[in-house]
C-alpha positions in Angstrom: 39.1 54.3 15.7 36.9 57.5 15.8 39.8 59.3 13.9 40.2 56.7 11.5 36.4 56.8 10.7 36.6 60.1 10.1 38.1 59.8 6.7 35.1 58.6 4.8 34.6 62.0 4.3 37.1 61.6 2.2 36.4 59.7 0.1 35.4 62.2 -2.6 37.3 61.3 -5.6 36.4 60.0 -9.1 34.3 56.7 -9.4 37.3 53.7 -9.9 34.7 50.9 -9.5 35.7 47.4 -11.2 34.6 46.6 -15.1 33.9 43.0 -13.4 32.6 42.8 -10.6 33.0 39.2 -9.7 37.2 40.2 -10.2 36.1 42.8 -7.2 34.7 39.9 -5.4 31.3 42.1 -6.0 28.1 39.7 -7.2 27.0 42.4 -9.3 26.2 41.2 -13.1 25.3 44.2 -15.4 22.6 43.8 -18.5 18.6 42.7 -18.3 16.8 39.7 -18.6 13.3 38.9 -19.6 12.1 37.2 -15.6 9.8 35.3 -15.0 9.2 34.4 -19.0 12.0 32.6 -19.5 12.4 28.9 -21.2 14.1 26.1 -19.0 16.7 23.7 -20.2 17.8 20.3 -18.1 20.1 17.6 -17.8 20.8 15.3 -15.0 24.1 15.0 -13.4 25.5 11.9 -12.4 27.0 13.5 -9.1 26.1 16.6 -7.8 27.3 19.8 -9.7 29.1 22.0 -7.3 30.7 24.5 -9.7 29.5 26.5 -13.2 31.5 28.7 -15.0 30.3 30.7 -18.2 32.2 29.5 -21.7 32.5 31.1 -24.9 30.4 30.0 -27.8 27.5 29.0 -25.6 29.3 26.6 -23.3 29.3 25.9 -19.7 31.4 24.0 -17.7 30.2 22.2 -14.5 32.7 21.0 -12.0 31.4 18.1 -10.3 32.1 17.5 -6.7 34.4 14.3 -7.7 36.5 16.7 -10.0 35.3 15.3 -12.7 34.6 18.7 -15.6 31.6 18.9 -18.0 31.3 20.6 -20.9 27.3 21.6 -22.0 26.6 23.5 -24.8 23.1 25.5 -24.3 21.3 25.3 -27.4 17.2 26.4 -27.4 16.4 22.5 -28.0 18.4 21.6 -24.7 21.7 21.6 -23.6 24.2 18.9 -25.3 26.9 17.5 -23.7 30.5 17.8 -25.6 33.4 17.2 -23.2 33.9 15.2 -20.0 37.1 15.2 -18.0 37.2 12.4 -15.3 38.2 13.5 -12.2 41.3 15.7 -13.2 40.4 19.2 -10.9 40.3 19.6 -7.3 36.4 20.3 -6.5 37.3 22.7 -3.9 38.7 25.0 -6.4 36.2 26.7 -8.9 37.3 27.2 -12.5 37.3 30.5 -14.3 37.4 31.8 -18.0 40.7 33.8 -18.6 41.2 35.1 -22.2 45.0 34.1 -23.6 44.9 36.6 -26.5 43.5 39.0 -29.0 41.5 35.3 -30.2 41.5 32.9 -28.0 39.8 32.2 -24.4 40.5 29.4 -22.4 39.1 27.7 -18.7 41.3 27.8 -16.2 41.7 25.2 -13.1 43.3 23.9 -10.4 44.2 20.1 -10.5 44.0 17.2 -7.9 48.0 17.2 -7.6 48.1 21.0 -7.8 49.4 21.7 -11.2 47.4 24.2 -13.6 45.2 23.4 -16.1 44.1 25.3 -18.9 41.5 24.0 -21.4 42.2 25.5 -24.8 40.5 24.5 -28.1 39.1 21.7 -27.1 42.0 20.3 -25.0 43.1 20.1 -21.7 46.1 20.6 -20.1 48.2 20.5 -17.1 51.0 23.0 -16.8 53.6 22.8 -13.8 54.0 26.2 -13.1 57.0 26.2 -10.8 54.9 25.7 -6.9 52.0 23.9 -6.2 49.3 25.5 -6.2 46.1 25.6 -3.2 43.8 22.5 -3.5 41.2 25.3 -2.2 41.7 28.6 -3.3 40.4 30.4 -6.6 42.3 31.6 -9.7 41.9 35.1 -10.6 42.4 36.3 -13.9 43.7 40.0 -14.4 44.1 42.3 -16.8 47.5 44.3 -16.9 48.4 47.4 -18.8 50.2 46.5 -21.9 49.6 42.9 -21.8 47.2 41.1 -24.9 46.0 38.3 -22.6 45.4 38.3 -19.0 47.4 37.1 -15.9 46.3 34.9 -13.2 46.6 35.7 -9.5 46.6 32.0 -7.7 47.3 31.0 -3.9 50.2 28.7 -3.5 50.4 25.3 -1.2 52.7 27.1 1.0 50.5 30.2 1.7 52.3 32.5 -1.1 50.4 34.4 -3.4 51.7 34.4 -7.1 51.5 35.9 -10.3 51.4 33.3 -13.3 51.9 34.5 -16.8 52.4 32.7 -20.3 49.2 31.4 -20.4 49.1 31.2 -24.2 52.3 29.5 -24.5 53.9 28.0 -21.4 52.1 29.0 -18.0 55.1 30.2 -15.0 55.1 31.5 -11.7 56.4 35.1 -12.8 56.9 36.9 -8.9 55.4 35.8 -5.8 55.0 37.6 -2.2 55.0 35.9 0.9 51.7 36.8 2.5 50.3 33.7 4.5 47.3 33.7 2.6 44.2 31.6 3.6 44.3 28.2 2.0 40.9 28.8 0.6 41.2 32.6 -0.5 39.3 34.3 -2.9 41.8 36.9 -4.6 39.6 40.5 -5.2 41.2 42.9 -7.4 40.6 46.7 -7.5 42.4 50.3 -7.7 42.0 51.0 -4.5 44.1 54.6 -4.5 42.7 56.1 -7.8 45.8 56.1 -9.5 45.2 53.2 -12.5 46.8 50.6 -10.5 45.9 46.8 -9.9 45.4 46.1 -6.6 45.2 42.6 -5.0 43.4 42.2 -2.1 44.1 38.5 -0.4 42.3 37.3 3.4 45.5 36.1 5.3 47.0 35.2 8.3 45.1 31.6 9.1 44.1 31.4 13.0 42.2 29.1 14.7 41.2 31.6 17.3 37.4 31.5 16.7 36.5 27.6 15.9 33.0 28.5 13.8 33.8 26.1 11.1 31.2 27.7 9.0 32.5 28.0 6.0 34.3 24.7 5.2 37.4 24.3 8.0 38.2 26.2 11.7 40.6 28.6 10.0 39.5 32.4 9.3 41.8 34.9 8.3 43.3 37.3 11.4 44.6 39.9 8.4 43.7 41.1 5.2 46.5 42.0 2.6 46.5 44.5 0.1 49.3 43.7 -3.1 50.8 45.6 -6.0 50.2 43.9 -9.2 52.5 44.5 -11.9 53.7 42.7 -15.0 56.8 41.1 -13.0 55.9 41.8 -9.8 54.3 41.6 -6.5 54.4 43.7 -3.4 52.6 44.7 -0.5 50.7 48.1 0.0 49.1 47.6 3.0 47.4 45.8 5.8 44.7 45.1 8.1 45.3 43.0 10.9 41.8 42.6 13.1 42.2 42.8 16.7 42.2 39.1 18.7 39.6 37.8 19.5 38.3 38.9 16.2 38.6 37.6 12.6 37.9 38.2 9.3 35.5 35.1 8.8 34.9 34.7 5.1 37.1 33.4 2.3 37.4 36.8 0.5 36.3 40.7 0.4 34.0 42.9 -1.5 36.0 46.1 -2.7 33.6 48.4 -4.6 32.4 52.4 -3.8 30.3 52.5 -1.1 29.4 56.1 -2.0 29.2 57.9 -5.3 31.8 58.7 -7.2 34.3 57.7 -4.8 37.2 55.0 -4.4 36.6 51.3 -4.0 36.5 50.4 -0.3 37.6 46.8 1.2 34.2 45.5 2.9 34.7 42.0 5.4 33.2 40.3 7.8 34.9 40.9 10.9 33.8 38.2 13.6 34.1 37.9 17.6 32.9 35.5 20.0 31.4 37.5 21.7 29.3 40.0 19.4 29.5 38.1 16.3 29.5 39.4 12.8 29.9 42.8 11.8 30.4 44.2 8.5 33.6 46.9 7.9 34.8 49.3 5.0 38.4 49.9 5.1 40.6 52.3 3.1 43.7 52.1 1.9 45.4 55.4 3.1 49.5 55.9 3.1 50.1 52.0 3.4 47.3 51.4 5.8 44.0 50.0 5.4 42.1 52.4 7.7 38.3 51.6 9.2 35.9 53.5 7.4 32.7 52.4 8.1 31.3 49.6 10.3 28.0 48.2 10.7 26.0 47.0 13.9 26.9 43.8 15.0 25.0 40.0 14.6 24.6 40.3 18.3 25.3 36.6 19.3 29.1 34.6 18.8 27.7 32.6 16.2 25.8 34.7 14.3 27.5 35.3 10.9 26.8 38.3 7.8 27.5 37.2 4.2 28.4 40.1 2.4 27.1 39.5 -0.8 27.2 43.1 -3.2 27.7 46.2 -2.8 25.1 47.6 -5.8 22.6 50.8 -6.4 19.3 49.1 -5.8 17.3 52.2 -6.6 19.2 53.0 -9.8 19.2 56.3 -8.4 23.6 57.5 -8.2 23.6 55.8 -4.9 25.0 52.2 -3.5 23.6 49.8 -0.9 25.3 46.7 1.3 23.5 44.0 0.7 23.8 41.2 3.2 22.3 37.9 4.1 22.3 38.3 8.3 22.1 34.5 10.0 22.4 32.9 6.3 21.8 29.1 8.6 19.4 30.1 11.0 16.4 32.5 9.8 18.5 34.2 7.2 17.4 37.9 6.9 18.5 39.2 3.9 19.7 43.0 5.1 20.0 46.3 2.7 22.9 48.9 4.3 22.9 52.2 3.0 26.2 54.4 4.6 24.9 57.5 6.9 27.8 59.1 8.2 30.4 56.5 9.1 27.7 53.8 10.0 26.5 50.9 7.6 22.7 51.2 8.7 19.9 48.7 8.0 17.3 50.3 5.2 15.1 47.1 4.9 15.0 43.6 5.6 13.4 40.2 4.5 13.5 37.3 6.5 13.7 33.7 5.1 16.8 33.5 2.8 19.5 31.5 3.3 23.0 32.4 0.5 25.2 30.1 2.0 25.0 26.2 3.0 26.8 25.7 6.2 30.3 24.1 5.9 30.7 24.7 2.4 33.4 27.4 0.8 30.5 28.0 -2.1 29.8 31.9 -1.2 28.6 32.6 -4.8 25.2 31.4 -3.8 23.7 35.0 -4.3 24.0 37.5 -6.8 22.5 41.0 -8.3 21.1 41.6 -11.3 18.1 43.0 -13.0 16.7 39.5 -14.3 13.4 40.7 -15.0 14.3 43.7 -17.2 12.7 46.6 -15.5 15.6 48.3 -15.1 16.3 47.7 -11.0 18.1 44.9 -10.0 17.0 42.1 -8.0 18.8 40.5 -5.3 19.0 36.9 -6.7 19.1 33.7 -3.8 17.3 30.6 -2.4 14.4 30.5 0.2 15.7 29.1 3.5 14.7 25.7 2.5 17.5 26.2 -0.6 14.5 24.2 -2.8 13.4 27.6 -4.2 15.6 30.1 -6.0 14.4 34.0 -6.1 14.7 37.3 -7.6 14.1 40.0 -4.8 13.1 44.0 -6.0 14.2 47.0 -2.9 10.8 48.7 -2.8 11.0 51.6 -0.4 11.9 49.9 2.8 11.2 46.7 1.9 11.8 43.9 -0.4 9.6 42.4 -2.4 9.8 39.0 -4.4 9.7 39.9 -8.3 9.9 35.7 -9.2 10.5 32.8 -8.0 11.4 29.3 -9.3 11.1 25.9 -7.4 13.6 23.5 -7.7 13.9 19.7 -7.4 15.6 19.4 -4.8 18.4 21.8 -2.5 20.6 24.3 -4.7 24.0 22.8 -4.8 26.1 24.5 -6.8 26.7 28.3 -7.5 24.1 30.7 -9.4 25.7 31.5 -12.6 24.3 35.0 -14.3 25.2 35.6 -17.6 24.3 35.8 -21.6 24.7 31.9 -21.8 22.8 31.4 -25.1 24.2 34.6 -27.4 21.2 36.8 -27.4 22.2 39.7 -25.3 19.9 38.8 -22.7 20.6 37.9 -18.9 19.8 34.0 -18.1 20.4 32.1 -14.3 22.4 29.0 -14.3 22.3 26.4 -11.2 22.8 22.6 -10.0 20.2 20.8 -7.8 21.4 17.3 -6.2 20.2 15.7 -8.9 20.2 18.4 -12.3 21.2 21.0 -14.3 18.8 24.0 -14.9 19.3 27.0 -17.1 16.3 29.1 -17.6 17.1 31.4 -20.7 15.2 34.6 -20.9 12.9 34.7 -23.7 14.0 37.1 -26.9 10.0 37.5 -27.7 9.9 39.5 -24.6 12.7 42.0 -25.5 
């Protein structure tokens, strides 16, 4: 282990971080808002809203926790409902925006029977791509060299991860690698070496060893599993297998620099029963994924660390861990910064909760500069999960920027993005009982 450590001295080569950082399994979202002037839109929801995905031309789609899929268009008089699909995805399975060609984008999903569905112009369609496809895991769209419209990377029933192309014309399972991924897995994507790649990184190797159940079922991942992606192709570069009794207990990675100008590291949660949670940067070195960096430990069996982003708080060339520590019990959200080969805590605030225990909804935090003064805040609700807010690093601390009260406890995932057109940053989310989109406001720009 000391060796091993040793390399992130290493780790001196040109900056390779992701274009998207939700592909890296990074909440980062780059641009500025106009927080706390911002103007509020609002619909009710039949059933809770437990997924949002941003939609070209202004659109969102909500993904209810029946399956049923919404279609709202945000428009500055209030957001209009257009299309409603009963029932027809799996709600475990969040949908994402892949773009099919040089014109066209389209919302991919997972169905209740496991087929794929794209909707496309209006229309929505399921495709049987040649294996069903994980009620509970995430679609990741790619971009390969060469190819006009992306790829997706999806988890199969049986554990595989595949590679489906065609999605302009007839969606198919183009190669596949046996990996024994995690039936809820969150696929990040990265070049991990420096050398113009696509990596895949998948969680993997289901165990039942540490019985949490925090984060939907008892199964964590023992191994993490790093994949060549290629047009045609799939095959494994690497791997981390975590020591018994230990896991990785999360339901994917971060993989992003942890230093500047340097390569992406893979940063997990690595859980025992006895220590609990600590965070862990691996490296992918000579078909290993090598420990890196490492940060202290929960300190009690139970204790669990979100990792939420790995972003430069200061805006000053440099790059913090940030981390919600206990996310069900006090919740402290925790900034890291990397001194030597330790992950060391730089400030904390207590009272924050990203996560809602038993779901597989880890998008309940993200990092963006929502109030336009050019740092980013981390975004996430109170403890009580009936406030949402937007938190500045200030020195050694953190201090709240803004803050918006809800109607009742967040239930879906915080959606960052331009939603409305305007170049501006605006916050989607889902109470119990509503949507909310608070739009920033263009007179402030």
């Amino acid at each position: 282990m000391r060796a091993s450590l040793v390399l992130a001295a290493g780790l001196a080569l040109a900056l390779l971080a992701p274009a998207d950082g939700a592909t890296a399994g990074n909440r980062v979202v780059p641009g500025r808002g106009t927080f706390p002037r911002w103007a509020t839109l609002s619909t009710p929801t039949p059933v809770p809203v437990r997924w949002l995905t941003a939609l070209p031309s202004r659109q969102i789609a909500a993904l209810d926790r029946e399956g049923t899929l919404w279609v709202h268009e945000v428009r500055r008089g209030g957001l209009v409902s257009v299309a409603r699909f009963g029932e027809v995805a799996s709600p475990e399975a969040p949908p994402v925006t892949a773009t099919l060609d040089a014109e066209r984008a389209g919302l991919a999903l997972v169905t209740r029977d496991g087929r794929l569905a794209l909707r496309v112009d209006g229309s929505l369609r399921s495709h049987d791509v040649g294996t069903p496809l994980s009620l509970l895991a995430a679609l990741r769209p790619v971009w390969l060299p060469g190819t006009i419209g992306q790829i997706l990377l999806a988890v199969a029933a049986d554990g595989a991860v595949v590679l489906v192309g065609g999605l302009d014309s007839g969606p198919k399972v183009l190669a596949r690698a046996e990996v024994r991924a995690l039936p809820d897995a969150r696929i990040s994507v990265a070049d991990l070496d420096g050398e113009g790649g696509v990596d895949a990184v998948v969680l993997s190797d289901p165990s039942d060893r540490r019985p949490h159940g925090a984060l939907g079922d008892r199964l964590e991942a023992a191994s993490v599993t790093v994949l060549q992606v290629r047009a045609g192709s799939l095959a494994v570069r690497g791997k981390y297998a975590a020591p018994a009794p230990a896991v990785v207990e999360d339901v994917g990675v971060l993989t992003a620099p942890i230093l500047p100008r340097t390569r992406p590291v893979v940063l997990l949660a690595r859980s025992t029963p006895e220590h609990g949670t600590a965070l862990l940067g691996l490296a992918l070195r000579e078909g290993r994924l090598l420990p890196v960096a490492e940060s202290p430990p929960a300190g009690e069996g139970n204790r669990w660390i979100h990792a939420v982003a790995v972003a430069d708080l200061y805006r000053a060339d440099g790059a913090e861990v940030v981390a919600v520590r206990a996310p069900h019990s006090g919740g402290m959200l925790t900034a890291y910064r990397l001194r030597g080969t330790s992950l060391v805590p730089i400030a904390e605030a207590t009272g924050y909760g990203s996560h809602a225990l038993g779901s597989r909804n880890l998008e309940q935090a993200s990092v963006a500069d929502l109030d336009g003064n050019g740092r980013p805040e981390v975004v996430l609700p109170r403890q009580s999960r009936e406030t949402v807010a937007g938190l500045e690093l200030q020195g050694e601390r953190f201090v709240e920027r803004w803050s918006l009260g809800l109607r009742s406890q967040l239930h879906s995932n915080l959606l960052v993005a331009d939603l409305d057109g305007d170049g501006l940053l605006d916050l989607a989310l889902a109470d119990r009982a509503r949507l909310h989109v608070f739009l920033s406001a263009p007179a402030a720009r």
